[in-house]
PDB file of C-alpha atoms and ligand atoms in Angstrom:
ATOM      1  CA  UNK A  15     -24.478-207.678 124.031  1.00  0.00           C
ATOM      2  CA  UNK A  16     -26.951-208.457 126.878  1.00  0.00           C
ATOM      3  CA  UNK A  17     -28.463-205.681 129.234  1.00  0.00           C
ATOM      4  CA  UNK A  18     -28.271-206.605 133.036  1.00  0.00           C
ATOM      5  CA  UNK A  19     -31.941-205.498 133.286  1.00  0.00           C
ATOM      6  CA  UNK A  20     -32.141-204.087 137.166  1.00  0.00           C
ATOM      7  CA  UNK A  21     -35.784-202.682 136.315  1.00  0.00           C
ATOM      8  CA  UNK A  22     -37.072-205.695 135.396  1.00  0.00           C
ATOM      9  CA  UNK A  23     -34.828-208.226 137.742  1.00  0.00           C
ATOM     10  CA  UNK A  24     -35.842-205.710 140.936  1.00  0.00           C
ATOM     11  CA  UNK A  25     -39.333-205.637 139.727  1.00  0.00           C
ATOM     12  CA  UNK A  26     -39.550-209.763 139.941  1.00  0.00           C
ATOM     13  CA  UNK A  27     -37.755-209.701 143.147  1.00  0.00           C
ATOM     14  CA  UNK A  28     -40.442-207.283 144.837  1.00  0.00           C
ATOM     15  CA  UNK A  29     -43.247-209.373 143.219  1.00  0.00           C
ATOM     16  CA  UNK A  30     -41.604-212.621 144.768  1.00  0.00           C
ATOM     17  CA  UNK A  31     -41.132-210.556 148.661  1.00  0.00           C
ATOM     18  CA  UNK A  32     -44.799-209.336 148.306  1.00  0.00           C
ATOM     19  CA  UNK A  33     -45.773-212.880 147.757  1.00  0.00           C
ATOM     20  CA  UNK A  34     -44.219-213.936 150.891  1.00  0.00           C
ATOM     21  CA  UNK A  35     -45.458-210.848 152.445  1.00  0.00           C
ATOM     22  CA  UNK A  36     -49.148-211.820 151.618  1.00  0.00           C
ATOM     23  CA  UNK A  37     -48.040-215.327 153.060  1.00  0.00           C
ATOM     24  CA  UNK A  38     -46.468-214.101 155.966  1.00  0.00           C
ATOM     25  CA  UNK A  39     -49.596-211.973 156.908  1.00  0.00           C
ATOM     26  CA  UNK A  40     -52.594-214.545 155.960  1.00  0.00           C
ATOM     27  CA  UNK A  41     -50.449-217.315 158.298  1.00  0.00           C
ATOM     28  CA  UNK A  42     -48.903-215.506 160.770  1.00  0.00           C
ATOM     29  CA  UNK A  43     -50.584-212.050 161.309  1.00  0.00           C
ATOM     30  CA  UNK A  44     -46.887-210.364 160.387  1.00  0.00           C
ATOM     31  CA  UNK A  45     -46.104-207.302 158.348  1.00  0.00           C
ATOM     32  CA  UNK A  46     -42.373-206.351 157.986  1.00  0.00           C
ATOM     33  CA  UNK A  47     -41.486-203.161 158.772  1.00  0.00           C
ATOM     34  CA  UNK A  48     -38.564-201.166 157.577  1.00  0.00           C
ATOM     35  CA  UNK A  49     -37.873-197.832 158.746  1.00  0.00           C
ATOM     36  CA  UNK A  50     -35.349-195.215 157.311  1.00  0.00           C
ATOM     37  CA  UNK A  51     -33.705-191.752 158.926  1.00  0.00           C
ATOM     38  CA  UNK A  52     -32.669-188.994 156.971  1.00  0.00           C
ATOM     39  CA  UNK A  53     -30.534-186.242 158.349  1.00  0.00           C
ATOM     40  CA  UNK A  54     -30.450-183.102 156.329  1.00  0.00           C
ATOM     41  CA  UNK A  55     -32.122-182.339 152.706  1.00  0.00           C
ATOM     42  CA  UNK A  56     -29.261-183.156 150.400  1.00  0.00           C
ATOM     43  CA  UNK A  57     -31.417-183.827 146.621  1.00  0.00           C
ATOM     44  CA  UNK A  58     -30.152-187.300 146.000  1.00  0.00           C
ATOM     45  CA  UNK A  59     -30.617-188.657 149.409  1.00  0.00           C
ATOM     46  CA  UNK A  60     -33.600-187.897 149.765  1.00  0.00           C
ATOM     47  CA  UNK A  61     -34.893-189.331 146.168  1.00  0.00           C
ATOM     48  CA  UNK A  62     -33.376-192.212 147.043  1.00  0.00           C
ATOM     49  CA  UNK A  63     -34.808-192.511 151.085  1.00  0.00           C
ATOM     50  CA  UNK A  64     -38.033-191.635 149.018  1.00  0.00           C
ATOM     51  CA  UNK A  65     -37.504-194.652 146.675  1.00  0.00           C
ATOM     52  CA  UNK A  66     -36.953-197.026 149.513  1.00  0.00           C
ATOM     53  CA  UNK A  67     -40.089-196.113 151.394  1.00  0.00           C
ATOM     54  CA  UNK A  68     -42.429-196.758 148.130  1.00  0.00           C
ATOM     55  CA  UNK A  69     -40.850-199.654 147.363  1.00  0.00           C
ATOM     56  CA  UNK A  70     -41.990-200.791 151.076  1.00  0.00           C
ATOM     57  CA  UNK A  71     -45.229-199.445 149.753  1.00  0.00           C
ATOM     58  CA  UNK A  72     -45.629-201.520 146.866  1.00  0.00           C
ATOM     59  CA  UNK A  73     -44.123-205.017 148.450  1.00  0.00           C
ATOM     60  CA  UNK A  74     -46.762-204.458 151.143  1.00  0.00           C
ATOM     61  CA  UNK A  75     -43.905-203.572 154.116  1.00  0.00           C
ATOM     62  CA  UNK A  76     -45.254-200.981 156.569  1.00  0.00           C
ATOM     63  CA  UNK A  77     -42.467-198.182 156.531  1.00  0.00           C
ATOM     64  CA  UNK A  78     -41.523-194.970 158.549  1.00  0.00           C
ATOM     65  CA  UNK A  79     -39.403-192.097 157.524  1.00  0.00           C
ATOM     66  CA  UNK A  80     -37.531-190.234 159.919  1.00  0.00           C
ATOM     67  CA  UNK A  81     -37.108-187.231 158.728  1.00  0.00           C
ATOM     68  CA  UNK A  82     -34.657-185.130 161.217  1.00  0.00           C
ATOM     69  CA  UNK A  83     -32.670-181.229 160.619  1.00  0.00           C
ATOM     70  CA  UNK A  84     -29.815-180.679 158.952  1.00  0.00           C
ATOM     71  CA  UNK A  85     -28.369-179.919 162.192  1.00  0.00           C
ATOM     72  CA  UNK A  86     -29.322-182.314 164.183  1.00  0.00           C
ATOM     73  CA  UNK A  87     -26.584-183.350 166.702  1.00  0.00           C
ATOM     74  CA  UNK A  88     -24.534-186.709 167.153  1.00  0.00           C
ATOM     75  CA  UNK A  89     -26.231-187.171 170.327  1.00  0.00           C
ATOM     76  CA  UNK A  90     -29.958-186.702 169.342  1.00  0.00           C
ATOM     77  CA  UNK A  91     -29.438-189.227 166.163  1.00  0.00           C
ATOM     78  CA  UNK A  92     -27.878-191.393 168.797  1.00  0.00           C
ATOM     79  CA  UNK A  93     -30.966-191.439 170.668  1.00  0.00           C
ATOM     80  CA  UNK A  94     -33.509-191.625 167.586  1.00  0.00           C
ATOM     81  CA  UNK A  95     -31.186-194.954 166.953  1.00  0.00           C
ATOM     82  CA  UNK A  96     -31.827-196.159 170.410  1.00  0.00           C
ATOM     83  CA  UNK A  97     -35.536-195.343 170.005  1.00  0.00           C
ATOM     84  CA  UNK A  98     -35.452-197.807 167.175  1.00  0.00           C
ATOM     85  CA  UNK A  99     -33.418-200.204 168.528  1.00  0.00           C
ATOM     86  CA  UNK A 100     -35.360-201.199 171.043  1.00  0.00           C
ATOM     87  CA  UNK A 101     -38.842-200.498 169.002  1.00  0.00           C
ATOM     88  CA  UNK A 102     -40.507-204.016 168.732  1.00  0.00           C
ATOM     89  CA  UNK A 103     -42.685-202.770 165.795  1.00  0.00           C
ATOM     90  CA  UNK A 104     -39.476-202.228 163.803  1.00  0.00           C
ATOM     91  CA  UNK A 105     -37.905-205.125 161.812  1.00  0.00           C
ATOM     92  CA  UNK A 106     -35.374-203.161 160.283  1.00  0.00           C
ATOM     93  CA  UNK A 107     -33.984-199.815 159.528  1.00  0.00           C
ATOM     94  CA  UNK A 108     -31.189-197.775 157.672  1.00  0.00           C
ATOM     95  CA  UNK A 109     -29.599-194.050 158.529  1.00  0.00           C
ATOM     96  CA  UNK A 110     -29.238-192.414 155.128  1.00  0.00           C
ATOM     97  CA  UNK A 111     -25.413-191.847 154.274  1.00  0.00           C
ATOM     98  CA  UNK A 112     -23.686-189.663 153.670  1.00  0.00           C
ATOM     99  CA  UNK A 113     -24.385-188.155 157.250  1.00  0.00           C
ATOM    100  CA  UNK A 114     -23.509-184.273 157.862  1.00  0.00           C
ATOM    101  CA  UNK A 115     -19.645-183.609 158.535  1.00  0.00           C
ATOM    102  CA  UNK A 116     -20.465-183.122 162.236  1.00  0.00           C
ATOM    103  CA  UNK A 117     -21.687-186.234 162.741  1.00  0.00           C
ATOM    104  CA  UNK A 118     -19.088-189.077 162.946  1.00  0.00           C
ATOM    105  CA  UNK A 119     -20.671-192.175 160.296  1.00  0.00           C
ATOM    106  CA  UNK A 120     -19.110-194.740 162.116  1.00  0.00           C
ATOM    107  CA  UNK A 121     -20.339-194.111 165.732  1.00  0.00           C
ATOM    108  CA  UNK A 122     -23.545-194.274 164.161  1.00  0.00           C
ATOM    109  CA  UNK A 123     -23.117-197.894 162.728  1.00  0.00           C
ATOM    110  CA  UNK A 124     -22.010-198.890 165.169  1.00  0.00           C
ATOM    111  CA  UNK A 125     -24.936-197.736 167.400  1.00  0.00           C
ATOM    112  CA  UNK A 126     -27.522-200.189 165.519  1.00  0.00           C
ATOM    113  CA  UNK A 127     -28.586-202.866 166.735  1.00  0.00           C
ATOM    114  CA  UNK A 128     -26.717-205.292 164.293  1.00  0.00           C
ATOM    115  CA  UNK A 129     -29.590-207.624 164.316  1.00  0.00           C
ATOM    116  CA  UNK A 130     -31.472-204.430 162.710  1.00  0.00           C
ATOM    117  CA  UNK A 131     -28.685-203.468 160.650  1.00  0.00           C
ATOM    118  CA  UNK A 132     -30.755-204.409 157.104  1.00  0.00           C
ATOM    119  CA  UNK A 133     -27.520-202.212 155.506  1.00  0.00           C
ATOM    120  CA  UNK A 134     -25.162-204.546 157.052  1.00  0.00           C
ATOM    121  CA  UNK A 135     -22.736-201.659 157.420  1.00  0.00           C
ATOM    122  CA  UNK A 136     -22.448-202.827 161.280  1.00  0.00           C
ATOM    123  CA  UNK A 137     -18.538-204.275 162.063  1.00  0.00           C
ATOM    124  CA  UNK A 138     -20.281-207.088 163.772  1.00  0.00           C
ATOM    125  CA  UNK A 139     -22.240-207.777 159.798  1.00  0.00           C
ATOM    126  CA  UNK A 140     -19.315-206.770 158.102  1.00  0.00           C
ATOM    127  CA  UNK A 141     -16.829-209.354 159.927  1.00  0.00           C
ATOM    128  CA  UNK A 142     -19.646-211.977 159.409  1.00  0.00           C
ATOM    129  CA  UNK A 143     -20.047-211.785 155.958  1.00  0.00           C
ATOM    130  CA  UNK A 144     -16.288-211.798 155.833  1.00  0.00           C
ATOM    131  CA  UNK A 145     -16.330-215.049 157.299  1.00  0.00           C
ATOM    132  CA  UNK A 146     -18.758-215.821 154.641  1.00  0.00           C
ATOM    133  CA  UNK A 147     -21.330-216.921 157.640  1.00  0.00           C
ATOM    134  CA  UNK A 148     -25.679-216.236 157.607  1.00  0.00           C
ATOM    135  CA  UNK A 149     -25.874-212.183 157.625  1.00  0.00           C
ATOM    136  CA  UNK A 150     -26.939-208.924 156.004  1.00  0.00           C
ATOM    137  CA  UNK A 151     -25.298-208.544 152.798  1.00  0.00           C
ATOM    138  CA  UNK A 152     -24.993-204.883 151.997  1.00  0.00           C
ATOM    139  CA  UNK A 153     -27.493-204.026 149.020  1.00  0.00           C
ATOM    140  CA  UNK A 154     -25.466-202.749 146.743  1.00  0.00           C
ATOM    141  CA  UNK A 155     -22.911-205.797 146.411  1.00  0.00           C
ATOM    142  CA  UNK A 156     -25.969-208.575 147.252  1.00  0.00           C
ATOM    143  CA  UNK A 157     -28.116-206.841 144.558  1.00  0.00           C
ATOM    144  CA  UNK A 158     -25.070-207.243 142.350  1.00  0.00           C
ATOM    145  CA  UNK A 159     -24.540-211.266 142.937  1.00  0.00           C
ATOM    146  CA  UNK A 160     -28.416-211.574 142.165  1.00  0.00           C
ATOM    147  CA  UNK A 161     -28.445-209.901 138.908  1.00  0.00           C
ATOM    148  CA  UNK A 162     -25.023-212.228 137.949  1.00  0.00           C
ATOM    149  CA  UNK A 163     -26.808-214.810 139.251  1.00  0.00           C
ATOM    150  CA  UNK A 164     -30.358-214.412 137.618  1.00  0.00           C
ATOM    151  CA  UNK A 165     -28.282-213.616 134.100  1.00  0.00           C
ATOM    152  CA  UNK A 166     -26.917-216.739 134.595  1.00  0.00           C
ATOM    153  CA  UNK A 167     -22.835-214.720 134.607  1.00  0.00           C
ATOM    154  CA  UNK A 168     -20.018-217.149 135.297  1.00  0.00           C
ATOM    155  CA  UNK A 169     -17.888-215.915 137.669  1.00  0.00           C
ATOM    156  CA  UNK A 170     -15.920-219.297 138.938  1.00  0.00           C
ATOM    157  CA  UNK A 171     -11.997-218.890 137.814  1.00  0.00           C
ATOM    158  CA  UNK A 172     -12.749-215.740 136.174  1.00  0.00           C
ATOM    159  CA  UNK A 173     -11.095-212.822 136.913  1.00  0.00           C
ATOM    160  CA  UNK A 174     -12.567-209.674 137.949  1.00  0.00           C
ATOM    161  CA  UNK A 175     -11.507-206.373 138.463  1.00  0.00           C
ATOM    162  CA  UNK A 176     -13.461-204.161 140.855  1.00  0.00           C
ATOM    163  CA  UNK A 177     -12.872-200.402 140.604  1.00  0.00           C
ATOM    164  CA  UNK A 178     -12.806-198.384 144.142  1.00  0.00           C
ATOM    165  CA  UNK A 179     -11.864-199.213 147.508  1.00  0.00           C
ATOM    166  CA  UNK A 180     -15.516-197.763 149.532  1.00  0.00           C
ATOM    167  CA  UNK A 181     -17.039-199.442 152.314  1.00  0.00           C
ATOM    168  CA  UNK A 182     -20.319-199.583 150.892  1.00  0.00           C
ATOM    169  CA  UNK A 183     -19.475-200.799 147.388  1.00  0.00           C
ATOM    170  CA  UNK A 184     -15.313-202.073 146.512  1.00  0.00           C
ATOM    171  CA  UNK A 185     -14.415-203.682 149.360  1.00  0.00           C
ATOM    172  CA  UNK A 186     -17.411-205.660 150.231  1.00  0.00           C
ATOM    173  CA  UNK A 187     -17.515-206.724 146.598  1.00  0.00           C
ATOM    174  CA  UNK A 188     -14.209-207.927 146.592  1.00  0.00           C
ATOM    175  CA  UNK A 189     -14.157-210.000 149.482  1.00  0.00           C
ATOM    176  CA  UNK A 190     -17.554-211.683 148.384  1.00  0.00           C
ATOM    177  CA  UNK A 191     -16.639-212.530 144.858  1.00  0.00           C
ATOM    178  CA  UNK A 192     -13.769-214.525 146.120  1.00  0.00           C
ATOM    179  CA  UNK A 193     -15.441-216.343 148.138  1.00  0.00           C
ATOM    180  CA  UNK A 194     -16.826-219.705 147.849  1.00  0.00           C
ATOM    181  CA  UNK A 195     -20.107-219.248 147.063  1.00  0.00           C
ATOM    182  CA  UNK A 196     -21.955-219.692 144.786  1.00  0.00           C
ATOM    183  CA  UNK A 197     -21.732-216.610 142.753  1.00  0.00           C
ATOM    184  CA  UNK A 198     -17.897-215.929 143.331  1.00  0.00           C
ATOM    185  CA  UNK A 199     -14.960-218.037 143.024  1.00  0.00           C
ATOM    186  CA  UNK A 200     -13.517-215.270 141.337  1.00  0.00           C
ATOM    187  CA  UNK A 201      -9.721-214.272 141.211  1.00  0.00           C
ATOM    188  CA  UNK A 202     -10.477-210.581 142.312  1.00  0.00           C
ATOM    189  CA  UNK A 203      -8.390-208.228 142.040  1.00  0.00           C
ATOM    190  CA  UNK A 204      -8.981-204.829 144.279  1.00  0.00           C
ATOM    191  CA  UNK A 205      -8.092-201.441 142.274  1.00  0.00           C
ATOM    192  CA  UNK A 206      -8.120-197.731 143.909  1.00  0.00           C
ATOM    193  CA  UNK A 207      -6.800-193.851 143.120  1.00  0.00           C
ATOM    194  CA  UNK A 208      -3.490-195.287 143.827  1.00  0.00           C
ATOM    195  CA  UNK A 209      -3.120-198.506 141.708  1.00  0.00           C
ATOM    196  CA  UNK A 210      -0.691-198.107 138.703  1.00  0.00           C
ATOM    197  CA  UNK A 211      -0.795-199.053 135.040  1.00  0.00           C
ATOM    198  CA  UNK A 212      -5.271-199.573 136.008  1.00  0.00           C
ATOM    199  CA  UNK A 213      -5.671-200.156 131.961  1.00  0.00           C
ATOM    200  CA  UNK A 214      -3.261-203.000 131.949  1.00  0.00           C
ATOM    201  CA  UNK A 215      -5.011-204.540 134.759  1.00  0.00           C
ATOM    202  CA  UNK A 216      -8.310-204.042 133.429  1.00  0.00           C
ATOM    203  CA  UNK A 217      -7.657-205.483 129.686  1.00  0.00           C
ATOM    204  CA  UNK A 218      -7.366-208.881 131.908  1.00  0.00           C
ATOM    205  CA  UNK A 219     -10.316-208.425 133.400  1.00  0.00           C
ATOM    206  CA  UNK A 220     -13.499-211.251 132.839  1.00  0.00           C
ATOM    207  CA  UNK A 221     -15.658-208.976 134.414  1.00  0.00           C
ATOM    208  CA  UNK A 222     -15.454-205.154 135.665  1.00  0.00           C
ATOM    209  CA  UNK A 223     -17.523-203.496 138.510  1.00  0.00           C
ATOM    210  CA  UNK A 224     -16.903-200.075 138.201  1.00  0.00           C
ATOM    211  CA  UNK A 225     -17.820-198.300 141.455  1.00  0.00           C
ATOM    212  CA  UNK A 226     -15.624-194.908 141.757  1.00  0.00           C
ATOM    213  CA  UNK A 227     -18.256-192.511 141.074  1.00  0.00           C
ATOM    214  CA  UNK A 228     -16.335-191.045 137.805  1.00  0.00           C
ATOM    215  CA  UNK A 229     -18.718-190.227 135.296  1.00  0.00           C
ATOM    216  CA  UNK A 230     -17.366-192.282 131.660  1.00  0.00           C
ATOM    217  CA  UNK A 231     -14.235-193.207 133.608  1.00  0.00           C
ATOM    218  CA  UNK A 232     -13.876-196.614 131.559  1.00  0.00           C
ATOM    219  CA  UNK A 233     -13.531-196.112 128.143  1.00  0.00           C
ATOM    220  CA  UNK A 234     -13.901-199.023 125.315  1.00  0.00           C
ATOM    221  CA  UNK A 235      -9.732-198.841 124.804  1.00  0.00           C
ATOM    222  CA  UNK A 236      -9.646-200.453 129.020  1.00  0.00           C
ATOM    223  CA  UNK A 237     -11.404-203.096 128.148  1.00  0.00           C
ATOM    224  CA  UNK A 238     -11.482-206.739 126.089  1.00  0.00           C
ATOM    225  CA  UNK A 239     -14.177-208.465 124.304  1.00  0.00           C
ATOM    226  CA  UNK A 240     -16.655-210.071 125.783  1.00  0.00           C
ATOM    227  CA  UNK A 241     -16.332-208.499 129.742  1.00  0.00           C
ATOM    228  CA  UNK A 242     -19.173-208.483 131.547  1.00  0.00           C
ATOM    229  CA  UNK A 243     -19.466-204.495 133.072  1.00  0.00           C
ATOM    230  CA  UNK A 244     -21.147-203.812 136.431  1.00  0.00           C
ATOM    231  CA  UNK A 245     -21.879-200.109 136.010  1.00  0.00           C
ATOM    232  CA  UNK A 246     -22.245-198.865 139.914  1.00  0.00           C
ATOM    233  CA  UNK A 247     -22.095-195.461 139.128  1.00  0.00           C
ATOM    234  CA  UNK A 248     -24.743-192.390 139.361  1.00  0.00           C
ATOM    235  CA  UNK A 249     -23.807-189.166 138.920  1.00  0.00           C
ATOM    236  CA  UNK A 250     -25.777-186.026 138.517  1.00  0.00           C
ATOM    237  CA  UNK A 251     -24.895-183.973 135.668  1.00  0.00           C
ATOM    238  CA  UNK A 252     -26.435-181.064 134.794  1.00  0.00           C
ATOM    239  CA  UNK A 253     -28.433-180.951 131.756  1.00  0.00           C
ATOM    240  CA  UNK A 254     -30.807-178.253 130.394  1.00  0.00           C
ATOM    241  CA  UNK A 255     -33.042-180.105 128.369  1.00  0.00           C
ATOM    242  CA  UNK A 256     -34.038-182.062 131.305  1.00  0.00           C
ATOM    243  CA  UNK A 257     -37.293-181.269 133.190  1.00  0.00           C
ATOM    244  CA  UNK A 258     -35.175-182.338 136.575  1.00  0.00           C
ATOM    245  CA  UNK A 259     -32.353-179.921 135.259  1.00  0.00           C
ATOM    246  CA  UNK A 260     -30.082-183.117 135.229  1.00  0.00           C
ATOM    247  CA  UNK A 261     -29.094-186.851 133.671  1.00  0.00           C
ATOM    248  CA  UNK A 262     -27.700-189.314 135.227  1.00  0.00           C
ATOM    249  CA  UNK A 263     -24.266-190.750 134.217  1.00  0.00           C
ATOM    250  CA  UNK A 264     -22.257-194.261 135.013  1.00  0.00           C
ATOM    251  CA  UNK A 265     -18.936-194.740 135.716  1.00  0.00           C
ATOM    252  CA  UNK A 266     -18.760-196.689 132.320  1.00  0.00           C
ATOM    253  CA  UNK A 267     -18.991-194.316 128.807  1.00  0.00           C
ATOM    254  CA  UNK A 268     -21.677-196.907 127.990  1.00  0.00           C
ATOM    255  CA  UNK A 269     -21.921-196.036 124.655  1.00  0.00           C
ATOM    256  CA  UNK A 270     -18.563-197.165 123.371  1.00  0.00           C
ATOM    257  CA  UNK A 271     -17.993-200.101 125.967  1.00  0.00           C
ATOM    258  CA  UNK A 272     -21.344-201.269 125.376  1.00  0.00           C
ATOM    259  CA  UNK A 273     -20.158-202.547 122.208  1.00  0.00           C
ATOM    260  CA  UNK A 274     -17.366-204.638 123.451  1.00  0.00           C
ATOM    261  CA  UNK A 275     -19.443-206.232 126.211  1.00  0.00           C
ATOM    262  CA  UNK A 276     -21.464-209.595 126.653  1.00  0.00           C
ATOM    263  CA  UNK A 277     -22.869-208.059 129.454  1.00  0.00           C
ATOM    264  CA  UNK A 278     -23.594-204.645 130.721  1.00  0.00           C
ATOM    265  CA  UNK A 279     -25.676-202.724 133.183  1.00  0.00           C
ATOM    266  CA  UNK A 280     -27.332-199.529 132.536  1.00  0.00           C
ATOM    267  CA  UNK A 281     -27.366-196.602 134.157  1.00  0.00           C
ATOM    268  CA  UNK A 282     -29.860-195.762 135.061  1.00  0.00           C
ATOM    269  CA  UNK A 283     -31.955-198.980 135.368  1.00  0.00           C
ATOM    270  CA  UNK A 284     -29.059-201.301 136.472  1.00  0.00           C
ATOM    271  CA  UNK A 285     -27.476-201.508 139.806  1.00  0.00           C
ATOM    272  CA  UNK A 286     -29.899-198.839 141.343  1.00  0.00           C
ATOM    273  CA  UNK A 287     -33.117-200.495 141.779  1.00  0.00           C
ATOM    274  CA  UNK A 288     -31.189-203.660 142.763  1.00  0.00           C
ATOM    275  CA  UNK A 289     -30.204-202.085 145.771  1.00  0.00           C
ATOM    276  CA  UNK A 290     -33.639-201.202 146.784  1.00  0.00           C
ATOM    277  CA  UNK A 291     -34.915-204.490 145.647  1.00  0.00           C
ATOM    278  CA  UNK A 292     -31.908-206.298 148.294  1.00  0.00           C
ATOM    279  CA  UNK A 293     -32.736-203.888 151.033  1.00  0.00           C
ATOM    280  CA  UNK A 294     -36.680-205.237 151.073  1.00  0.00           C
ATOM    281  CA  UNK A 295     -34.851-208.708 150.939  1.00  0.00           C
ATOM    282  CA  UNK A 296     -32.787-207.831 154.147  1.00  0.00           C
ATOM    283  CA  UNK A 297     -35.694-206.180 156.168  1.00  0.00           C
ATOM    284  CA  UNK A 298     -38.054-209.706 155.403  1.00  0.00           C
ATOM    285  CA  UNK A 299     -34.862-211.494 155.944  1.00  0.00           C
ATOM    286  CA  UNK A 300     -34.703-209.697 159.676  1.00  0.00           C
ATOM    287  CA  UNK A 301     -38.531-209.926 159.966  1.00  0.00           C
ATOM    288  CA  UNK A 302     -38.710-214.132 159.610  1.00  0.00           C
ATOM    289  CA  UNK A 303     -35.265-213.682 161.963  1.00  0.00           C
ATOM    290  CA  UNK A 304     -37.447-213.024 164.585  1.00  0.00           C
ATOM    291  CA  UNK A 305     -40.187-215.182 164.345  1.00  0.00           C
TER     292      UNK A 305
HETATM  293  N1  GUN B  11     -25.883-194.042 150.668  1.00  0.00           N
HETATM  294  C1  GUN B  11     -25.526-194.577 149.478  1.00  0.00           C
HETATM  295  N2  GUN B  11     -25.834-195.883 149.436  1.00  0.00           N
HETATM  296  C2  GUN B  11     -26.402-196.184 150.632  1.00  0.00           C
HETATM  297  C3  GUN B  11     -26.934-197.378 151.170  1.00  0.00           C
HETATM  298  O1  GUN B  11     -26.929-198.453 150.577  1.00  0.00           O
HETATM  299  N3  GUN B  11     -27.440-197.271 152.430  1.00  0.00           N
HETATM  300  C4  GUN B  11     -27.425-196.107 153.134  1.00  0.00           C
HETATM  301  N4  GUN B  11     -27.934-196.117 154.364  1.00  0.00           N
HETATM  302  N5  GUN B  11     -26.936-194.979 152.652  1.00  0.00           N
HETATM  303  C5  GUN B  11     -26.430-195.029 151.407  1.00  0.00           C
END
């Protein structure tokens, strides 16, 4: 069995960006700039907002965190976006999901500028990388086709199962590993609360991205030898004899699947820092857009 490292693979990816940070500064005077808005103080958001803005920190990005009340209106984060959008100083920047319930997610997206979307949540950078044309990929499924592709993971004519349907995660995922690229070529098949007989589909499956947020939801008996597991899964689980008064748990029970695999991410230390790693991709990727 080999560990998808994503502490290791996201910590050579940040030393490559800050190298073309350094680059992009001693040639052309230019520092990226990501900025990220945070409604409310759920725990988990804001570790993760936190993580985002050090990482910036430690490519050599300049960052800003918006940091706005949990009961903030529609309107007023509609106008901090329109601040932004039109902020020349800001390459890219990302609104913190989930959102509170009286704020509709959507109209939000949709109120980037999609050329500062660096989430590519945006219809205009969804449809695009649908069409498999030059865009944001989100950073949880780009993060995802770099650690395949860095482990060197064939995924041409293999089949792969992904586990839930989100926006974020599942769909995007789907679509991209079928694709011609190359990381994909995949014969993907797209499984949700409602698909039937899952553990018949997933004994077929070459590879398994498990994204449901389900802690131990695949067991070793759903499984053959030799898949390859993408473990997107983080849940919180309270635990006593942790200092944080928690652990965090995978949608995989790696334990017992881990013996199966050829490949497997942890949690945590798999998909996670990926996704920050992809996001500082994204906001250098918007950054040289506009030079
Ligand atoms: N919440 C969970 N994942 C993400 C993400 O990738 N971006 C944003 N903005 N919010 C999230």
């Amino acid at each position: 069995m080999i560990l998808l490292d994503g502490k290791k693979t996201s910590a050579d990816i940040k030393e490559e960006i800050a190298l073309e940070v350094a680059e992009l500064r001693r040639r052309k005077d230019i520092t990226p700039h990501l900025a990220a808005v945070i409604v409310g103080s759920d725990g988990a958001s804001i570790t993760y907002v936190n993580a985002k803005v050090k990482a910036c920190e430690r490519v050599g990005f300049e960052s800003s965190l918006i940091r706005l009340p949990e009961d903030t209106s529609e309107e007023e984060l509609l106008n901090e976006i329109s601040i932004l959008n039109v902020d020349n100083d800001i390459d890219g920047f990302i609104v913190q999901l989930p959102l509170p319930k009286h704020i509709d997610e959507q109209k939000i997206i949709m109120a980037i500028d999609p050329e500062k979307d660096v989430d590519g949540f945006h219809p205009t950078n969804v449809g695009k990388m649908a069409l498999n044309l030059p865009t944001f990929i989100s950073a949880t499924p780009f993060g995802i086709l770099e650690l395949l592709d860095r482990y060197n993971v064939e995924t041409s004519g293999k089949h792969v199962v992904v586990i839930g349907r989100s926006h974020i995660v599942g769909s995007p995922m789907s679509i991209l590993l079928a694709q011609k690229r190359k990381i994909g070529n995949a014969t993907v098949t797209l499984t949700h609360s409602r698909t039937k007989n899952l553990k018949e589909i997933t004994l077929q499956a070459d590879i398994i991205i498990a994204a449901i947020g389900i802690p131990e939801f695949l067991k070793a008996d759903m499984v053959k030898d030799e898949v390859t597991i993408i473990d997107v899964g983080i849940t919180r689980v309270p635990d006593s004899r942790k200092k944080s008064g928690y652990r965090l748990l995978g949608d995989v029970a790696f334990e017992e699947v881990s013996k199966k695999a050829a490949f497997i991410t942890p949690v945590p230390g798999g998909v996670g820092p990926m996704t920050i790693a992809m996001l500082l991709k994204n906001t250098l990727l918007a950054c040289k857009n506009k030079i």
